[in-house]
PDB file of C-alpha atoms in Angstrom:
ATOM      1  CA  MET A 421     118.783 123.002  96.727  1.00 62.00           C
ATOM      2  CA  ASN A 422     115.102 122.828  95.802  1.00 73.00           C
ATOM      3  CA  LYS A 423     112.876 119.790  96.244  1.00 74.00           C
ATOM      4  CA  LYS A 424     112.718 118.952  92.526  1.00 83.00           C
ATOM      5  CA  SER A 425     116.508 119.087  92.239  1.00 86.00           C
ATOM      6  CA  GLU A 426     116.907 116.795  95.282  1.00 86.00           C
ATOM      7  CA  VAL A 427     114.468 114.279  93.819  1.00 90.00           C
ATOM      8  CA  ASN A 428     116.208 114.381  90.423  1.00 93.00           C
ATOM      9  CA  GLN A 429     119.591 113.753  92.089  1.00 94.00           C
ATOM     10  CA  ILE A 430     118.205 110.824  94.074  1.00 94.00           C
ATOM     11  CA  ASP A 431     116.537 109.364  90.983  1.00 95.00           C
ATOM     12  CA  SER A 432     119.708 109.746  88.928  1.00 96.00           C
ATOM     13  CA  LEU A 433     121.825 108.045  91.605  1.00 95.00           C
ATOM     14  CA  MET A 434     119.396 105.154  92.082  1.00 96.00           C
ATOM     15  CA  THR A 435     118.876 104.658  88.332  1.00 96.00           C
ATOM     16  CA  LYS A 436     122.629 104.522  87.707  1.00 96.00           C
ATOM     17  CA  SER A 437     123.087 102.144  90.630  1.00 95.00           C
ATOM     18  CA  TYR A 438     120.431  99.830  89.224  1.00 95.00           C
ATOM     19  CA  GLU A 439     121.826 100.013  85.677  1.00 95.00           C
ATOM     20  CA  ARG A 440     125.296  99.057  86.987  1.00 95.00           C
ATOM     21  CA  ASP A 441     123.843  96.068  88.895  1.00 91.00           C
ATOM     22  CA  LEU A 442     124.689  97.684  92.239  1.00 93.00           C
ATOM     23  CA  PHE A 443     121.111  97.928  93.498  1.00 92.00           C
ATOM     24  CA  ASN A 444     117.876  95.972  93.222  1.00 91.00           C
ATOM     25  CA  GLY A 445     115.068  96.994  95.539  1.00 91.00           C
ATOM     26  CA  ASN A 446     112.602  99.603  96.663  1.00 93.00           C
ATOM     27  CA  VAL A 447     113.470 103.126  97.755  1.00 94.00           C
ATOM     28  CA  LEU A 448     111.332 105.331  99.941  1.00 93.00           C
ATOM     29  CA  ILE A 449     112.657 108.638 101.235  1.00 93.00           C
ATOM     30  CA  ALA A 450     110.608 110.835 103.535  1.00 92.00           C
ATOM     31  CA  LYS A 451     111.305 114.360 104.694  1.00 88.00           C
ATOM     32  CA  ASN A 452     109.272 116.102 107.367  1.00 90.00           C
ATOM     33  CA  HIS A 453     106.877 113.134 107.472  1.00 92.00           C
ATOM     34  CA  LYS A 454     106.132 113.377 103.740  1.00 92.00           C
ATOM     35  CA  ILE A 455     107.294 110.982 101.043  1.00 93.00           C
ATOM     36  CA  ILE A 456     109.539 112.871  98.648  1.00 92.00           C
ATOM     37  CA  TYR A 457     110.757 109.894  96.618  1.00 94.00           C
ATOM     38  CA  GLN A 458     109.458 106.370  96.103  1.00 95.00           C
ATOM     39  CA  LYS A 459     110.470 104.054  93.306  1.00 95.00           C
ATOM     40  CA  SER A 460     111.124 100.367  92.633  1.00 95.00           C
ATOM     41  CA  PHE A 461     114.147  99.078  90.737  1.00 95.00           C
ATOM     42  CA  GLY A 462     114.519  95.544  89.480  1.00 93.00           C
ATOM     43  CA  PHE A 463     112.833  92.241  90.149  1.00 90.00           C
ATOM     44  CA  THR A 464     111.630  90.086  93.018  1.00 86.00           C
ATOM     45  CA  ASP A 465     113.464  87.029  91.712  1.00 78.00           C
ATOM     46  CA  GLU A 466     116.769  86.136  90.073  1.00 75.00           C
ATOM     47  CA  ALA A 467     115.005  84.890  86.947  1.00 78.00           C
ATOM     48  CA  LYS A 468     113.694  88.447  86.454  1.00 79.00           C
ATOM     49  CA  GLN A 469     110.130  87.260  86.006  1.00 84.00           C
ATOM     50  CA  THR A 470     108.384  89.576  88.463  1.00 88.00           C
ATOM     51  CA  LYS A 471     109.070  93.305  88.615  1.00 92.00           C
ATOM     52  CA  LEU A 472     109.369  94.915  92.025  1.00 92.00           C
ATOM     53  CA  ASN A 473     106.662  97.294  93.185  1.00 91.00           C
ATOM     54  CA  ASP A 474     105.910  99.176  96.378  1.00 88.00           C
ATOM     55  CA  ASN A 475     104.004  96.154  97.716  1.00 88.00           C
ATOM     56  CA  SER A 476     106.859  93.676  97.208  1.00 85.00           C
ATOM     57  CA  ILE A 477     107.816  91.736 100.336  1.00 79.00           C
ATOM     58  CA  PHE A 478     111.439  90.872 101.017  1.00 74.00           C
ATOM     59  CA  ASN A 479     112.953  88.090 103.092  1.00 66.00           C
ATOM     60  CA  ILE A 480     114.970  89.783 105.832  1.00 67.00           C
ATOM     61  CA  GLY A 481     117.595  87.055 105.543  1.00 66.00           C
ATOM     62  CA  SER A 482     120.864  87.375 107.408  1.00 71.00           C
ATOM     63  CA  ILE A 483     120.274  90.954 108.525  1.00 74.00           C
ATOM     64  CA  ALA A 484     118.512  89.659 111.652  1.00 74.00           C
ATOM     65  CA  LYS A 485     121.633  87.865 112.877  1.00 80.00           C
ATOM     66  CA  GLU A 486     123.216  91.050 114.156  1.00 84.00           C
ATOM     67  CA  PHE A 487     120.180  91.746 116.330  1.00 86.00           C
ATOM     68  CA  ASN A 488     120.771  88.527 118.283  1.00 86.00           C
ATOM     69  CA  ALA A 489     124.316  89.570 119.098  1.00 88.00           C
ATOM     70  CA  VAL A 490     123.237  93.086 120.099  1.00 91.00           C
ATOM     71  CA  VAL A 491     120.534  91.732 122.422  1.00 91.00           C
ATOM     72  CA  ILE A 492     123.025  89.296 123.952  1.00 91.00           C
ATOM     73  CA  MET A 493     125.521  92.102 124.542  1.00 93.00           C
ATOM     74  CA  ILE A 494     122.833  94.280 126.165  1.00 94.00           C
ATOM     75  CA  LEU A 495     121.869  91.402 128.469  1.00 93.00           C
ATOM     76  CA  ALA A 496     125.530  90.849 129.341  1.00 94.00           C
ATOM     77  CA  GLU A 497     126.007  94.565 130.018  1.00 96.00           C
ATOM     78  CA  ARG A 498     123.027  94.436 132.393  1.00 96.00           C
ATOM     79  CA  SER A 499     124.467  91.312 134.065  1.00 95.00           C
ATOM     80  CA  LEU A 500     121.469  89.247 132.981  1.00 92.00           C
ATOM     81  CA  LEU A 501     123.710  86.690 131.297  1.00 90.00           C
ATOM     82  CA  ASN A 502     127.398  85.919 131.246  1.00 94.00           C
ATOM     83  CA  LEU A 503     129.076  85.562 127.852  1.00 95.00           C
ATOM     84  CA  ASP A 504     131.329  82.842 129.250  1.00 96.00           C
ATOM     85  CA  ASP A 505     128.548  80.631 130.585  1.00 93.00           C
ATOM     86  CA  PRO A 506     128.312  77.299 128.789  1.00 95.00           C
ATOM     87  CA  ILE A 507     125.111  76.855 126.802  1.00 94.00           C
ATOM     88  CA  SER A 508     124.426  73.694 128.824  1.00 93.00           C
ATOM     89  CA  LYS A 509     123.334  76.122 131.566  1.00 92.00           C
ATOM     90  CA  TYR A 510     120.148  76.737 129.596  1.00 88.00           C
ATOM     91  CA  ASN A 511     119.030  73.081 129.653  1.00 88.00           C
ATOM     92  CA  LEU A 512     118.535  72.847 125.914  1.00 88.00           C
ATOM     93  CA  GLY A 513     118.885  69.071 125.803  1.00 89.00           C
ATOM     94  CA  LEU A 514     122.040  69.198 123.713  1.00 92.00           C
ATOM     95  CA  PRO A 515     124.890  66.656 123.741  1.00 94.00           C
ATOM     96  CA  LYS A 516     127.869  66.831 126.113  1.00 95.00           C
ATOM     97  CA  TRP A 517     129.654  69.342 123.849  1.00 95.00           C
ATOM     98  CA  SER A 518     127.245  72.022 125.099  1.00 95.00           C
ATOM     99  CA  GLU A 519     129.266  72.064 128.334  1.00 96.00           C
ATOM    100  CA  LYS A 520     132.248  73.469 126.391  1.00 96.00           C
ATOM    101  CA  VAL A 521     130.420  75.920 124.101  1.00 96.00           C
ATOM    102  CA  THR A 522     129.723  79.378 125.532  1.00 96.00           C
ATOM    103  CA  ILE A 523     127.503  82.239 124.426  1.00 94.00           C
ATOM    104  CA  ARG A 524     130.700  84.078 123.438  1.00 95.00           C
ATOM    105  CA  HIS A 525     131.654  81.180 121.155  1.00 96.00           C
ATOM    106  CA  LEU A 526     128.219  81.349 119.499  1.00 94.00           C
ATOM    107  CA  ILE A 527     128.310  85.081 118.751  1.00 93.00           C
ATOM    108  CA  ASN A 528     131.875  84.785 117.448  1.00 93.00           C
ATOM    109  CA  TYR A 529     131.077  81.714 115.286  1.00 94.00           C
ATOM    110  CA  ALA A 530     133.846  79.954 117.177  1.00 96.00           C
ATOM    111  CA  SER A 531     131.750  77.194 118.771  1.00 96.00           C
ATOM    112  CA  GLY A 532     132.832  74.282 116.583  1.00 95.00           C
ATOM    113  CA  ILE A 533     129.263  72.975 116.476  1.00 93.00           C
ATOM    114  CA  PRO A 534     128.454  70.909 113.410  1.00 87.00           C
ATOM    115  CA  LYS A 535     126.701  72.621 110.515  1.00 87.00           C
ATOM    116  CA  ILE A 536     122.935  72.346 110.468  1.00 85.00           C
ATOM    117  CA  GLU A 537     122.829  72.943 106.705  1.00 81.00           C
ATOM    118  CA  ASN A 538     124.595  71.440 103.738  1.00 75.00           C
ATOM    119  CA  LYS A 539     123.845  70.880 100.063  1.00 69.00           C
ATOM    120  CA  LEU A 540     121.610  67.912 100.864  1.00 74.00           C
ATOM    121  CA  ILE A 541     119.961  68.996 104.117  1.00 75.00           C
ATOM    122  CA  VAL A 542     118.407  72.364 104.922  1.00 78.00           C
ATOM    123  CA  PRO A 543     116.182  72.350 108.005  1.00 80.00           C
ATOM    124  CA  LYS A 544     112.705  73.610 107.200  1.00 81.00           C
ATOM    125  CA  ASN A 545     111.896  74.577 110.787  1.00 81.00           C
ATOM    126  CA  ASP A 546     113.257  74.745 114.334  1.00 82.00           C
ATOM    127  CA  GLU A 547     112.287  71.143 115.046  1.00 86.00           C
ATOM    128  CA  GLU A 548     114.492  69.879 112.202  1.00 87.00           C
ATOM    129  CA  ALA A 549     117.383  72.139 113.289  1.00 86.00           C
ATOM    130  CA  TRP A 550     117.073  70.787 116.846  1.00 87.00           C
ATOM    131  CA  LYS A 551     117.144  67.214 115.598  1.00 89.00           C
ATOM    132  CA  ILE A 552     120.356  67.852 113.650  1.00 88.00           C
ATOM    133  CA  LEU A 553     122.074  69.555 116.602  1.00 90.00           C
ATOM    134  CA  ARG A 554     120.943  66.996 119.177  1.00 91.00           C
ATOM    135  CA  ASN A 555     122.069  64.076 117.005  1.00 89.00           C
ATOM    136  CA  ASN A 556     125.617  65.367 116.534  1.00 89.00           C
ATOM    137  CA  ASP A 557     127.741  64.297 119.450  1.00 90.00           C
ATOM    138  CA  THR A 558     131.065  65.753 118.329  1.00 92.00           C
ATOM    139  CA  LEU A 559     132.331  69.226 117.582  1.00 94.00           C
ATOM    140  CA  LEU A 560     134.207  70.094 114.401  1.00 94.00           C
ATOM    141  CA  PHE A 561     136.906  71.851 116.448  1.00 96.00           C
ATOM    142  CA  GLU A 562     137.568  72.805 120.052  1.00 97.00           C
ATOM    143  CA  PRO A 563     135.485  75.895 120.923  1.00 97.00           C
ATOM    144  CA  GLY A 564     137.477  79.108 120.586  1.00 96.00           C
ATOM    145  CA  THR A 565     140.169  77.601 118.358  1.00 97.00           C
ATOM    146  CA  GLY A 566     138.560  78.150 114.968  1.00 96.00           C
ATOM    147  CA  TYR A 567     135.882  80.005 113.048  1.00 95.00           C
ATOM    148  CA  MET A 568     132.945  78.713 111.030  1.00 92.00           C
ATOM    149  CA  TYR A 569     130.012  80.823 109.939  1.00 89.00           C
ATOM    150  CA  ASP A 570     126.890  78.724 110.235  1.00 85.00           C
ATOM    151  CA  ASN A 571     123.234  79.204 111.085  1.00 84.00           C
ATOM    152  CA  GLY A 572     123.527  76.690 113.933  1.00 86.00           C
ATOM    153  CA  ASN A 573     125.343  79.315 115.987  1.00 86.00           C
ATOM    154  CA  VAL A 574     122.536  81.801 115.365  1.00 85.00           C
ATOM    155  CA  PHE A 575     119.879  79.196 116.114  1.00 82.00           C
ATOM    156  CA  LEU A 576     121.472  78.482 119.500  1.00 88.00           C
ATOM    157  CA  GLN A 577     121.894  82.193 120.231  1.00 86.00           C
ATOM    158  CA  ARG A 578     118.119  82.587 119.864  1.00 80.00           C
ATOM    159  CA  LYS A 579     117.404  79.527 122.000  1.00 76.00           C
ATOM    160  CA  SER A 580     119.709  80.794 124.745  1.00 71.00           C
ATOM    161  CA  LEU A 581     117.871  84.124 124.726  1.00 68.00           C
ATOM    162  CA  LYS A 582     114.508  82.393 125.166  1.00 65.00           C
ATOM    163  CA  ARG A 583     115.567  80.796 128.409  1.00 57.00           C
TER     164      ARG A 583
END
């Protein structure tokens, strides 16, 4: 297949994906250290006020959460931390419930820690997240007995890694 045909196929696929509301973003494909395709599809905002371009900056969002878990697993594999250690081991200044919650509970979203976000409160920084966690003295469920996806688990994963 020649270069022009490859580029046409890529463009056709990406255009159809955008038209069907399956893709909104920037595409850059390089081959042998040379850009063979670069194009923007869609908008930077839901209100469709600002078109994307090759200088658009994206919020990485939830994608980073998996990196925490991978780093934790690498540290566990190297015996630099134990998944079953309670997070109280890291002297984070958390309430008594931190003696029950382990790193494993955090990466499995099975800690039972109270949510740090709701419709009324969204912490703007780490200090606000800390305040919310330190002021909650009860868990929503016994660690390991339930599941609740929440940024508090991720926040504490990061803090445990910074020990």
